[in-house]
């Protein structure tokens, strides 16, 4: 199997983090809350909100859910516009009729 392309993956991750940060900033402003207030409502450290808004940290699912609650928004609103583009050149599809089990090539009937 082909190895992941780190530069392309890094670019996509940075793009996603930037978009997540923009979404969070907009939702926080709409909620009328400061970063500290969002952190208190979300039960996370105050610097986490700042890092997320600046695209400096990749949040886990639990953090996405907490932050969404902290700005009184649906978690989907934080993820609006985020996507990952698959690169078909990164995948090697085995020839038709063959696959491997435990590293051994096996023919399909």
PDB file of N, CA and C in Angstrom:
ATOM      1  N   UNK A   1       0.850  -1.179   0.000  1.00  0.00           N
ATOM      2  CA  UNK A   1       0.000   0.000   0.000  1.00  0.00           C
ATOM      3  C   UNK A   1       0.891   1.236   0.000  1.00  0.00           C
ATOM      4  N   UNK A   2       0.490   2.249  -0.710  1.00  0.00           N
ATOM      5  CA  UNK A   2       1.264   3.484  -0.799  1.00  0.00           C
ATOM      6  C   UNK A   2       1.282   4.198   0.549  1.00  0.00           C
ATOM      7  N   UNK A   3       2.369   4.880   0.826  1.00  0.00           N
ATOM      8  CA  UNK A   3       2.498   5.639   2.064  1.00  0.00           C
ATOM      9  C   UNK A   3       1.729   6.946   1.947  1.00  0.00           C
ATOM     10  N   UNK A   4       1.158   7.444   3.047  1.00  0.00           N
ATOM     11  CA  UNK A   4       0.447   8.714   3.004  1.00  0.00           C
ATOM     12  C   UNK A   4       1.369   9.853   2.584  1.00  0.00           C
ATOM     13  N   UNK A   5       0.808  10.788   1.903  1.00  0.00           N
ATOM     14  CA  UNK A   5       1.551  11.956   1.453  1.00  0.00           C
ATOM     15  C   UNK A   5       1.477  13.019   2.546  1.00  0.00           C
ATOM     16  N   UNK A   6       2.524  13.132   3.342  1.00  0.00           N
ATOM     17  CA  UNK A   6       2.518  14.038   4.490  1.00  0.00           C
ATOM     18  C   UNK A   6       2.249  15.489   4.114  1.00  0.00           C
ATOM     19  N   UNK A   7       2.910  16.054   3.091  1.00  0.00           N
ATOM     20  CA  UNK A   7       2.637  17.460   2.783  1.00  0.00           C
ATOM     21  C   UNK A   7       1.181  17.721   2.424  1.00  0.00           C
ATOM     22  N   UNK A   8       0.573  16.848   1.628  1.00  0.00           N
ATOM     23  CA  UNK A   8      -0.830  17.045   1.265  1.00  0.00           C
ATOM     24  C   UNK A   8      -1.718  16.900   2.493  1.00  0.00           C
ATOM     25  N   UNK A   9      -1.431  15.915   3.340  1.00  0.00           N
ATOM     26  CA  UNK A   9      -2.208  15.722   4.551  1.00  0.00           C
ATOM     27  C   UNK A   9      -2.048  16.913   5.489  1.00  0.00           C
ATOM     28  N   UNK A  10      -0.831  17.423   5.624  1.00  0.00           N
ATOM     29  CA  UNK A  10      -0.594  18.590   6.474  1.00  0.00           C
ATOM     30  C   UNK A  10      -1.368  19.795   5.969  1.00  0.00           C
ATOM     31  N   UNK A  11      -1.367  19.985   4.662  1.00  0.00           N
ATOM     32  CA  UNK A  11      -2.098  21.112   4.075  1.00  0.00           C
ATOM     33  C   UNK A  11      -3.588  20.988   4.376  1.00  0.00           C
ATOM     34  N   UNK A  12      -4.132  19.794   4.192  1.00  0.00           N
ATOM     35  CA  UNK A  12      -5.555  19.605   4.450  1.00  0.00           C
ATOM     36  C   UNK A  12      -5.880  19.798   5.930  1.00  0.00           C
ATOM     37  N   UNK A  13      -5.021  19.314   6.800  1.00  0.00           N
ATOM     38  CA  UNK A  13      -5.248  19.475   8.234  1.00  0.00           C
ATOM     39  C   UNK A  13      -5.219  20.956   8.616  1.00  0.00           C
ATOM     40  N   UNK A  14      -4.260  21.704   8.080  1.00  0.00           N
ATOM     41  CA  UNK A  14      -4.186  23.145   8.376  1.00  0.00           C
ATOM     42  C   UNK A  14      -5.417  23.870   7.848  1.00  0.00           C
ATOM     43  N   UNK A  15      -5.883  23.476   6.651  1.00  0.00           N
ATOM     44  CA  UNK A  15      -7.069  24.091   6.069  1.00  0.00           C
ATOM     45  C   UNK A  15      -8.286  23.808   6.949  1.00  0.00           C
ATOM     46  N   UNK A  16      -8.416  22.571   7.415  1.00  0.00           N
ATOM     47  CA  UNK A  16      -9.549  22.222   8.267  1.00  0.00           C
ATOM     48  C   UNK A  16      -9.496  22.958   9.600  1.00  0.00           C
ATOM     49  N   UNK A  17      -8.300  23.040  10.194  1.00  0.00           N
ATOM     50  CA  UNK A  17      -8.166  23.738  11.477  1.00  0.00           C
ATOM     51  C   UNK A  17      -8.505  25.216  11.325  1.00  0.00           C
ATOM     52  N   UNK A  18      -8.096  25.798  10.219  1.00  0.00           N
ATOM     53  CA  UNK A  18      -8.421  27.204   9.970  1.00  0.00           C
ATOM     54  C   UNK A  18      -9.916  27.415   9.864  1.00  0.00           C
ATOM     55  N   UNK A  19     -10.582  26.530   9.151  1.00  0.00           N
ATOM     56  CA  UNK A  19     -12.036  26.654   8.986  1.00  0.00           C
ATOM     57  C   UNK A  19     -12.754  26.427  10.302  1.00  0.00           C
ATOM     58  N   UNK A  20     -12.314  25.440  11.077  1.00  0.00           N
ATOM     59  CA  UNK A  20     -12.907  25.193  12.386  1.00  0.00           C
ATOM     60  C   UNK A  20     -12.763  26.427  13.274  1.00  0.00           C
ATOM     61  N   UNK A  21     -11.582  27.045  13.241  1.00  0.00           N
ATOM     62  CA  UNK A  21     -11.351  28.249  14.033  1.00  0.00           C
ATOM     63  C   UNK A  21     -12.256  29.397  13.623  1.00  0.00           C
ATOM     64  N   UNK A  22     -12.437  29.570  12.314  1.00  0.00           N
ATOM     65  CA  UNK A  22     -13.338  30.619  11.828  1.00  0.00           C
ATOM     66  C   UNK A  22     -14.764  30.358  12.287  1.00  0.00           C
ATOM     67  N   UNK A  23     -15.196  29.100  12.196  1.00  0.00           N
ATOM     68  CA  UNK A  23     -16.545  28.744  12.634  1.00  0.00           C
ATOM     69  C   UNK A  23     -16.729  29.016  14.120  1.00  0.00           C
ATOM     70  N   UNK A  24     -15.745  28.619  14.913  1.00  0.00           N
ATOM     71  CA  UNK A  24     -15.842  28.824  16.353  1.00  0.00           C
ATOM     72  C   UNK A  24     -15.885  30.307  16.690  1.00  0.00           C
ATOM     73  N   UNK A  25     -15.029  31.097  16.075  1.00  0.00           N
ATOM     74  CA  UNK A  25     -15.019  32.532  16.339  1.00  0.00           C
ATOM     75  C   UNK A  25     -16.374  33.156  16.015  1.00  0.00           C
ATOM     76  N   UNK A  26     -16.937  32.795  14.869  1.00  0.00           N
ATOM     77  CA  UNK A  26     -18.238  33.344  14.481  1.00  0.00           C
ATOM     78  C   UNK A  26     -19.331  32.923  15.464  1.00  0.00           C
ATOM     79  N   UNK A  27     -19.346  31.648  15.837  1.00  0.00           N
ATOM     80  CA  UNK A  27     -20.359  31.156  16.767  1.00  0.00           C
ATOM     81  C   UNK A  27     -20.192  31.768  18.155  1.00  0.00           C
ATOM     82  N   UNK A  28     -18.940  31.959  18.566  1.00  0.00           N
ATOM     83  CA  UNK A  28     -18.708  32.576  19.879  1.00  0.00           C
ATOM     84  C   UNK A  28     -19.212  34.008  19.885  1.00  0.00           C
ATOM     85  N   UNK A  29     -18.934  34.737  18.823  1.00  0.00           N
ATOM     86  CA  UNK A  29     -19.401  36.127  18.744  1.00  0.00           C
ATOM     87  C   UNK A  29     -20.930  36.191  18.717  1.00  0.00           C
ATOM     88  N   UNK A  30     -21.553  35.261  17.988  1.00  0.00           N
ATOM     89  CA  UNK A  30     -23.013  35.221  17.948  1.00  0.00           C
ATOM     90  C   UNK A  30     -23.600  34.902  19.320  1.00  0.00           C
ATOM     91  N   UNK A  31     -22.884  34.101  20.103  1.00  0.00           N
ATOM     92  CA  UNK A  31     -23.361  33.755  21.445  1.00  0.00           C
ATOM     93  C   UNK A  31     -23.173  34.905  22.429  1.00  0.00           C
ATOM     94  N   UNK A  32     -22.320  35.869  22.050  1.00  0.00           N
ATOM     95  CA  UNK A  32     -22.059  36.999  22.940  1.00  0.00           C
ATOM     96  C   UNK A  32     -21.135  36.666  24.099  1.00  0.00           C
ATOM     97  N   UNK A  33     -20.446  35.545  24.002  1.00  0.00           N
ATOM     98  CA  UNK A  33     -19.574  35.116  25.091  1.00  0.00           C
ATOM     99  C   UNK A  33     -18.115  35.382  24.770  1.00  0.00           C
ATOM    100  N   UNK A  34     -17.353  35.620  25.821  1.00  0.00           N
ATOM    101  CA  UNK A  34     -15.908  35.766  25.680  1.00  0.00           C
ATOM    102  C   UNK A  34     -15.286  34.370  25.619  1.00  0.00           C
ATOM    103  N   UNK A  35     -14.007  34.329  25.298  1.00  0.00           N
ATOM    104  CA  UNK A  35     -13.316  33.044  25.287  1.00  0.00           C
ATOM    105  C   UNK A  35     -13.345  32.402  26.669  1.00  0.00           C
ATOM    106  N   UNK A  36     -13.173  33.202  27.692  1.00  0.00           N
ATOM    107  CA  UNK A  36     -13.184  32.681  29.060  1.00  0.00           C
ATOM    108  C   UNK A  36     -14.561  32.112  29.398  1.00  0.00           C
ATOM    109  N   UNK A  37     -15.624  32.813  29.007  1.00  0.00           N
ATOM    110  CA  UNK A  37     -16.973  32.315  29.282  1.00  0.00           C
ATOM    111  C   UNK A  37     -17.240  31.004  28.545  1.00  0.00           C
ATOM    112  N   UNK A  38     -16.808  30.918  27.300  1.00  0.00           N
ATOM    113  CA  UNK A  38     -16.985  29.678  26.541  1.00  0.00           C
ATOM    114  C   UNK A  38     -16.233  28.545  27.228  1.00  0.00           C
ATOM    115  N   UNK A  39     -15.019  28.828  27.677  1.00  0.00           N
ATOM    116  CA  UNK A  39     -14.226  27.811  28.365  1.00  0.00           C
ATOM    117  C   UNK A  39     -14.934  27.326  29.629  1.00  0.00           C
ATOM    118  N   UNK A  40     -15.529  28.246  30.365  1.00  0.00           N
ATOM    119  CA  UNK A  40     -16.241  27.868  31.592  1.00  0.00           C
ATOM    120  C   UNK A  40     -17.452  27.008  31.256  1.00  0.00           C
ATOM    121  N   UNK A  41     -18.258  27.441  30.291  1.00  0.00           N
ATOM    122  CA  UNK A  41     -19.437  26.668  29.890  1.00  0.00           C
ATOM    123  C   UNK A  41     -19.054  25.309  29.319  1.00  0.00           C
ATOM    124  N   UNK A  42     -17.947  25.256  28.580  1.00  0.00           N
ATOM    125  CA  UNK A  42     -17.518  24.017  27.929  1.00  0.00           C
ATOM    126  C   UNK A  42     -16.688  23.118  28.843  1.00  0.00           C
ATOM    127  N   UNK A  43     -16.307  23.640  30.005  1.00  0.00           N
ATOM    128  CA  UNK A  43     -15.482  22.890  30.951  1.00  0.00           C
ATOM    129  C   UNK A  43     -14.144  22.475  30.330  1.00  0.00           C
ATOM    130  N   UNK A  44     -13.506  23.439  29.658  1.00  0.00           N
ATOM    131  CA  UNK A  44     -12.166  23.233  29.118  1.00  0.00           C
ATOM    132  C   UNK A  44     -11.299  24.404  29.573  1.00  0.00           C
ATOM    133  N   UNK A  45      -9.998  24.302  29.394  1.00  0.00           N
ATOM    134  CA  UNK A  45      -9.101  25.372  29.797  1.00  0.00           C
ATOM    135  C   UNK A  45      -9.294  26.572  28.882  1.00  0.00           C
ATOM    136  N   UNK A  46      -9.155  27.759  29.425  1.00  0.00           N
ATOM    137  CA  UNK A  46      -9.402  28.978  28.646  1.00  0.00           C
ATOM    138  C   UNK A  46      -8.482  29.106  27.435  1.00  0.00           C
ATOM    139  N   UNK A  47      -7.257  28.605  27.547  1.00  0.00           N
ATOM    140  CA  UNK A  47      -6.342  28.713  26.402  1.00  0.00           C
ATOM    141  C   UNK A  47      -6.745  27.789  25.258  1.00  0.00           C
ATOM    142  N   UNK A  48      -7.515  26.752  25.574  1.00  0.00           N
ATOM    143  CA  UNK A  48      -7.976  25.829  24.534  1.00  0.00           C
ATOM    144  C   UNK A  48      -8.865  26.552  23.525  1.00  0.00           C
ATOM    145  N   UNK A  49      -9.729  27.418  23.999  1.00  0.00           N
ATOM    146  CA  UNK A  49     -10.620  28.163  23.102  1.00  0.00           C
ATOM    147  C   UNK A  49      -9.789  29.035  22.165  1.00  0.00           C
ATOM    148  N   UNK A  50      -8.808  29.723  22.707  1.00  0.00           N
ATOM    149  CA  UNK A  50      -7.937  30.564  21.891  1.00  0.00           C
ATOM    150  C   UNK A  50      -7.182  29.742  20.859  1.00  0.00           C
ATOM    151  N   UNK A  51      -6.627  28.616  21.290  1.00  0.00           N
ATOM    152  CA  UNK A  51      -5.877  27.753  20.367  1.00  0.00           C
ATOM    153  C   UNK A  51      -6.775  27.249  19.244  1.00  0.00           C
ATOM    154  N   UNK A  52      -8.006  26.880  19.575  1.00  0.00           N
ATOM    155  CA  UNK A  52      -8.929  26.388  18.559  1.00  0.00           C
ATOM    156  C   UNK A  52      -9.296  27.494  17.571  1.00  0.00           C
ATOM    157  N   UNK A  53      -9.554  28.684  18.077  1.00  0.00           N
ATOM    158  CA  UNK A  53      -9.906  29.792  17.190  1.00  0.00           C
ATOM    159  C   UNK A  53      -8.763  30.165  16.250  1.00  0.00           C
ATOM    160  N   UNK A  54      -7.538  29.976  16.699  1.00  0.00           N
ATOM    161  CA  UNK A  54      -6.373  30.319  15.865  1.00  0.00           C
ATOM    162  C   UNK A  54      -5.917  29.155  14.995  1.00  0.00           C
ATOM    163  N   UNK A  55      -6.609  28.018  15.101  1.00  0.00           N
ATOM    164  CA  UNK A  55      -6.243  26.858  14.289  1.00  0.00           C
ATOM    165  C   UNK A  55      -4.984  26.182  14.774  1.00  0.00           C
ATOM    166  N   UNK A  56      -4.685  26.315  16.052  1.00  0.00           N
ATOM    167  CA  UNK A  56      -3.450  25.768  16.591  1.00  0.00           C
ATOM    168  C   UNK A  56      -3.581  24.419  17.254  1.00  0.00           C
ATOM    169  N   UNK A  57      -4.779  23.870  17.268  1.00  0.00           N
ATOM    170  CA  UNK A  57      -4.962  22.579  17.942  1.00  0.00           C
ATOM    171  C   UNK A  57      -6.070  21.805  17.241  1.00  0.00           C
ATOM    172  N   UNK A  58      -5.821  20.492  17.055  1.00  0.00           N
ATOM    173  CA  UNK A  58      -6.829  19.596  16.482  1.00  0.00           C
ATOM    174  C   UNK A  58      -7.648  19.028  17.642  1.00  0.00           C
ATOM    175  N   UNK A  59      -8.923  19.395  17.728  1.00  0.00           N
ATOM    176  CA  UNK A  59      -9.725  18.929  18.861  1.00  0.00           C
ATOM    177  C   UNK A  59     -10.203  17.495  18.669  1.00  0.00           C
ATOM    178  N   UNK A  60     -10.391  16.827  19.781  1.00  0.00           N
ATOM    179  CA  UNK A  60     -11.027  15.516  19.762  1.00  0.00           C
ATOM    180  C   UNK A  60     -12.530  15.699  19.697  1.00  0.00           C
ATOM    181  N   UNK A  61     -13.230  14.625  19.479  1.00  0.00           N
ATOM    182  CA  UNK A  61     -14.681  14.685  19.380  1.00  0.00           C
ATOM    183  C   UNK A  61     -15.301  15.246  20.651  1.00  0.00           C
ATOM    184  N   UNK A  62     -14.776  14.856  21.808  1.00  0.00           N
ATOM    185  CA  UNK A  62     -15.326  15.354  23.062  1.00  0.00           C
ATOM    186  C   UNK A  62     -15.180  16.874  23.164  1.00  0.00           C
ATOM    187  N   UNK A  63     -14.065  17.397  22.696  1.00  0.00           N
ATOM    188  CA  UNK A  63     -13.850  18.846  22.745  1.00  0.00           C
ATOM    189  C   UNK A  63     -14.790  19.562  21.780  1.00  0.00           C
ATOM    190  N   UNK A  64     -14.997  19.006  20.600  1.00  0.00           N
ATOM    191  CA  UNK A  64     -15.935  19.608  19.641  1.00  0.00           C
ATOM    192  C   UNK A  64     -17.323  19.700  20.274  1.00  0.00           C
ATOM    193  N   UNK A  65     -17.753  18.631  20.918  1.00  0.00           N
ATOM    194  CA  UNK A  65     -19.072  18.623  21.546  1.00  0.00           C
ATOM    195  C   UNK A  65     -19.157  19.617  22.702  1.00  0.00           C
ATOM    196  N   UNK A  66     -18.112  19.688  23.521  1.00  0.00           N
ATOM    197  CA  UNK A  66     -18.102  20.620  24.644  1.00  0.00           C
ATOM    198  C   UNK A  66     -18.115  22.073  24.174  1.00  0.00           C
ATOM    199  N   UNK A  67     -17.285  22.377  23.173  1.00  0.00           N
ATOM    200  CA  UNK A  67     -17.202  23.752  22.675  1.00  0.00           C
ATOM    201  C   UNK A  67     -18.516  24.156  22.021  1.00  0.00           C
ATOM    202  N   UNK A  68     -19.128  23.247  21.287  1.00  0.00           N
ATOM    203  CA  UNK A  68     -20.432  23.548  20.687  1.00  0.00           C
ATOM    204  C   UNK A  68     -21.441  23.899  21.777  1.00  0.00           C
ATOM    205  N   UNK A  69     -21.431  23.140  22.856  1.00  0.00           N
ATOM    206  CA  UNK A  69     -22.320  23.455  23.976  1.00  0.00           C
ATOM    207  C   UNK A  69     -21.952  24.799  24.595  1.00  0.00           C
ATOM    208  N   UNK A  70     -20.665  25.105  24.632  1.00  0.00           N
ATOM    209  CA  UNK A  70     -20.206  26.364  25.218  1.00  0.00           C
ATOM    210  C   UNK A  70     -20.639  27.604  24.456  1.00  0.00           C
ATOM    211  N   UNK A  71     -20.959  27.429  23.171  1.00  0.00           N
ATOM    212  CA  UNK A  71     -21.438  28.564  22.367  1.00  0.00           C
ATOM    213  C   UNK A  71     -22.912  28.377  21.990  1.00  0.00           C
ATOM    214  N   UNK A  72     -23.577  27.425  22.646  1.00  0.00           N
ATOM    215  CA  UNK A  72     -24.996  27.139  22.384  1.00  0.00           C
ATOM    216  C   UNK A  72     -25.261  26.871  20.908  1.00  0.00           C
ATOM    217  N   UNK A  73     -24.444  26.012  20.301  1.00  0.00           N
ATOM    218  CA  UNK A  73     -24.600  25.694  18.884  1.00  0.00           C
ATOM    219  C   UNK A  73     -24.620  24.187  18.676  1.00  0.00           C
ATOM    220  N   UNK A  74     -25.147  23.801  17.550  1.00  0.00           N
ATOM    221  CA  UNK A  74     -25.110  22.402  17.139  1.00  0.00           C
ATOM    222  C   UNK A  74     -23.667  22.079  16.757  1.00  0.00           C
ATOM    223  N   UNK A  75     -23.139  20.916  17.147  1.00  0.00           N
ATOM    224  CA  UNK A  75     -21.759  20.579  16.770  1.00  0.00           C
ATOM    225  C   UNK A  75     -21.522  20.635  15.261  1.00  0.00           C
ATOM    226  N   UNK A  76     -22.552  20.375  14.479  1.00  0.00           N
ATOM    227  CA  UNK A  76     -22.411  20.432  13.020  1.00  0.00           C
ATOM    228  C   UNK A  76     -22.048  21.843  12.559  1.00  0.00           C
ATOM    229  N   UNK A  77     -22.462  22.854  13.297  1.00  0.00           N
ATOM    230  CA  UNK A  77     -22.132  24.234  12.935  1.00  0.00           C
ATOM    231  C   UNK A  77     -20.633  24.479  13.051  1.00  0.00           C
ATOM    232  N   UNK A  78     -19.980  23.833  14.005  1.00  0.00           N
ATOM    233  CA  UNK A  78     -18.523  23.966  14.131  1.00  0.00           C
ATOM    234  C   UNK A  78     -17.808  23.303  12.965  1.00  0.00           C
ATOM    235  N   UNK A  79     -18.408  22.254  12.418  1.00  0.00           N
ATOM    236  CA  UNK A  79     -17.783  21.484  11.354  1.00  0.00           C
ATOM    237  C   UNK A  79     -18.218  21.934   9.959  1.00  0.00           C
ATOM    238  N   UNK A  80     -19.028  22.966   9.892  1.00  0.00           N
ATOM    239  CA  UNK A  80     -19.533  23.448   8.608  1.00  0.00           C
ATOM    240  C   UNK A  80     -18.381  23.801   7.665  1.00  0.00           C
ATOM    241  N   UNK A  81     -18.419  23.236   6.484  1.00  0.00           N
ATOM    242  CA  UNK A  81     -17.409  23.537   5.478  1.00  0.00           C
ATOM    243  C   UNK A  81     -16.133  22.721   5.583  1.00  0.00           C
ATOM    244  N   UNK A  82     -16.049  21.817   6.545  1.00  0.00           N
ATOM    245  CA  UNK A  82     -14.860  20.971   6.671  1.00  0.00           C
ATOM    246  C   UNK A  82     -15.022  19.736   5.800  1.00  0.00           C
ATOM    247  N   UNK A  83     -13.976  19.361   5.103  1.00  0.00           N
ATOM    248  CA  UNK A  83     -13.992  18.166   4.270  1.00  0.00           C
ATOM    249  C   UNK A  83     -12.558  17.685   4.096  1.00  0.00           C
ATOM    250  N   UNK A  84     -12.433  16.443   3.710  1.00  0.00           N
ATOM    251  CA  UNK A  84     -11.125  15.844   3.441  1.00  0.00           C
ATOM    252  C   UNK A  84     -11.181  15.260   2.042  1.00  0.00           C
ATOM    253  N   UNK A  85     -10.221  15.592   1.211  1.00  0.00           N
ATOM    254  CA  UNK A  85     -10.178  15.099  -0.155  1.00  0.00           C
ATOM    255  C   UNK A  85      -9.281  13.871  -0.227  1.00  0.00           C
ATOM    256  N   UNK A  86      -9.839  12.772  -0.712  1.00  0.00           N
ATOM    257  CA  UNK A  86      -9.054  11.547  -0.864  1.00  0.00           C
ATOM    258  C   UNK A  86      -8.263  11.612  -2.161  1.00  0.00           C
ATOM    259  N   UNK A  87      -7.030  11.144  -2.114  1.00  0.00           N
ATOM    260  CA  UNK A  87      -6.157  11.097  -3.280  1.00  0.00           C
ATOM    261  C   UNK A  87      -6.126   9.661  -3.790  1.00  0.00           C
ATOM    262  N   UNK A  88      -6.817   9.371  -4.914  1.00  0.00           N
ATOM    263  CA  UNK A  88      -6.861   7.993  -5.412  1.00  0.00           C
ATOM    264  C   UNK A  88      -5.482   7.426  -5.735  1.00  0.00           C
ATOM    265  N   UNK A  89      -4.495   8.276  -6.020  1.00  0.00           N
ATOM    266  CA  UNK A  89      -3.153   7.812  -6.312  1.00  0.00           C
ATOM    267  C   UNK A  89      -2.457   7.206  -5.110  1.00  0.00           C
ATOM    268  N   UNK A  90      -2.992   7.421  -3.923  1.00  0.00           N
ATOM    269  CA  UNK A  90      -2.386   6.887  -2.709  1.00  0.00           C
ATOM    270  C   UNK A  90      -2.770   5.437  -2.454  1.00  0.00           C
ATOM    271  N   UNK A  91      -3.752   4.930  -3.186  1.00  0.00           N
ATOM    272  CA  UNK A  91      -4.257   3.593  -2.919  1.00  0.00           C
ATOM    273  C   UNK A  91      -3.837   2.634  -4.026  1.00  0.00           C
ATOM    274  N   UNK A  92      -3.421   1.437  -3.629  1.00  0.00           N
ATOM    275  CA  UNK A  92      -3.082   0.398  -4.594  1.00  0.00           C
ATOM    276  C   UNK A  92      -4.139  -0.699  -4.478  1.00  0.00           C
ATOM    277  N   UNK A  93      -4.910  -0.844  -5.521  1.00  0.00           N
ATOM    278  CA  UNK A  93      -5.966  -1.843  -5.515  1.00  0.00           C
ATOM    279  C   UNK A  93      -5.395  -3.138  -6.097  1.00  0.00           C
ATOM    280  N   UNK A  94      -5.565  -4.262  -5.389  1.00  0.00           N
ATOM    281  CA  UNK A  94      -5.015  -5.527  -5.890  1.00  0.00           C
ATOM    282  C   UNK A  94      -5.711  -5.934  -7.178  1.00  0.00           C
ATOM    283  N   UNK A  95      -5.019  -6.753  -7.996  1.00  0.00           N
ATOM    284  CA  UNK A  95      -5.631  -7.230  -9.239  1.00  0.00           C
ATOM    285  C   UNK A  95      -6.904  -8.004  -8.943  1.00  0.00           C
ATOM    286  N   UNK A  96      -7.837  -7.946  -9.875  1.00  0.00           N
ATOM    287  CA  UNK A  96      -9.113  -8.639  -9.699  1.00  0.00           C
ATOM    288  C   UNK A  96      -8.853 -10.133  -9.488  1.00  0.00           C
ATOM    289  N   UNK A  97      -9.566 -10.687  -8.500  1.00  0.00           N
ATOM    290  CA  UNK A  97      -9.448 -12.111  -8.248  1.00  0.00           C
ATOM    291  C   UNK A  97      -8.374 -12.468  -7.232  1.00  0.00           C
ATOM    292  N   UNK A  98      -7.655 -11.474  -6.689  1.00  0.00           N
ATOM    293  CA  UNK A  98      -6.601 -11.769  -5.728  1.00  0.00           C
ATOM    294  C   UNK A  98      -6.736 -10.872  -4.497  1.00  0.00           C
ATOM    295  N   UNK A  99      -6.389 -11.404  -3.383  1.00  0.00           N
ATOM    296  CA  UNK A  99      -6.281 -10.636  -2.146  1.00  0.00           C
ATOM    297  C   UNK A  99      -5.302 -11.353  -1.235  1.00  0.00           C
ATOM    298  N   UNK A 100      -4.938 -10.721  -0.123  1.00  0.00           N
ATOM    299  CA  UNK A 100      -3.967 -11.374   0.753  1.00  0.00           C
ATOM    300  C   UNK A 100      -4.542 -11.549   2.145  1.00  0.00           C
ATOM    301  N   UNK A 101      -4.143 -12.645   2.766  1.00  0.00           N
ATOM    302  CA  UNK A 101      -4.491 -12.920   4.155  1.00  0.00           C
ATOM    303  C   UNK A 101      -3.189 -13.180   4.875  1.00  0.00           C
ATOM    304  N   UNK A 102      -2.937 -12.413   5.923  1.00  0.00           N
ATOM    305  CA  UNK A 102      -1.700 -12.526   6.693  1.00  0.00           C
ATOM    306  C   UNK A 102      -0.478 -12.449   5.780  1.00  0.00           C
ATOM    307  N   UNK A 103      -0.534 -11.591   4.775  1.00  0.00           N
ATOM    308  CA  UNK A 103       0.584 -11.371   3.889  1.00  0.00           C
ATOM    309  C   UNK A 103       0.742 -12.388   2.773  1.00  0.00           C
ATOM    310  N   UNK A 104      -0.124 -13.399   2.716  1.00  0.00           N
ATOM    311  CA  UNK A 104      -0.071 -14.424   1.678  1.00  0.00           C
ATOM    312  C   UNK A 104      -1.091 -14.112   0.595  1.00  0.00           C
ATOM    313  N   UNK A 105      -0.652 -14.140  -0.657  1.00  0.00           N
ATOM    314  CA  UNK A 105      -1.532 -13.884  -1.787  1.00  0.00           C
ATOM    315  C   UNK A 105      -2.495 -15.058  -1.952  1.00  0.00           C
ATOM    316  N   UNK A 106      -3.778 -14.760  -2.051  1.00  0.00           N
ATOM    317  CA  UNK A 106      -4.804 -15.784  -2.165  1.00  0.00           C
ATOM    318  C   UNK A 106      -5.659 -15.447  -3.392  1.00  0.00           C
ATOM    319  N   UNK A 107      -5.931 -16.456  -4.231  1.00  0.00           N
ATOM    320  CA  UNK A 107      -6.788 -16.251  -5.396  1.00  0.00           C
ATOM    321  C   UNK A 107      -8.252 -16.372  -5.018  1.00  0.00           C
ATOM    322  N   UNK A 108      -9.056 -15.513  -5.605  1.00  0.00           N
ATOM    323  CA  UNK A 108     -10.507 -15.614  -5.373  1.00  0.00           C
ATOM    324  C   UNK A 108     -11.103 -16.557  -6.405  1.00  0.00           C
ATOM    325  N   UNK A 109     -12.100 -17.311  -5.994  1.00  0.00           N
ATOM    326  CA  UNK A 109     -12.752 -18.227  -6.959  1.00  0.00           C
ATOM    327  C   UNK A 109     -13.489 -17.466  -8.034  1.00  0.00           C
TER     328      UNK A 109
END
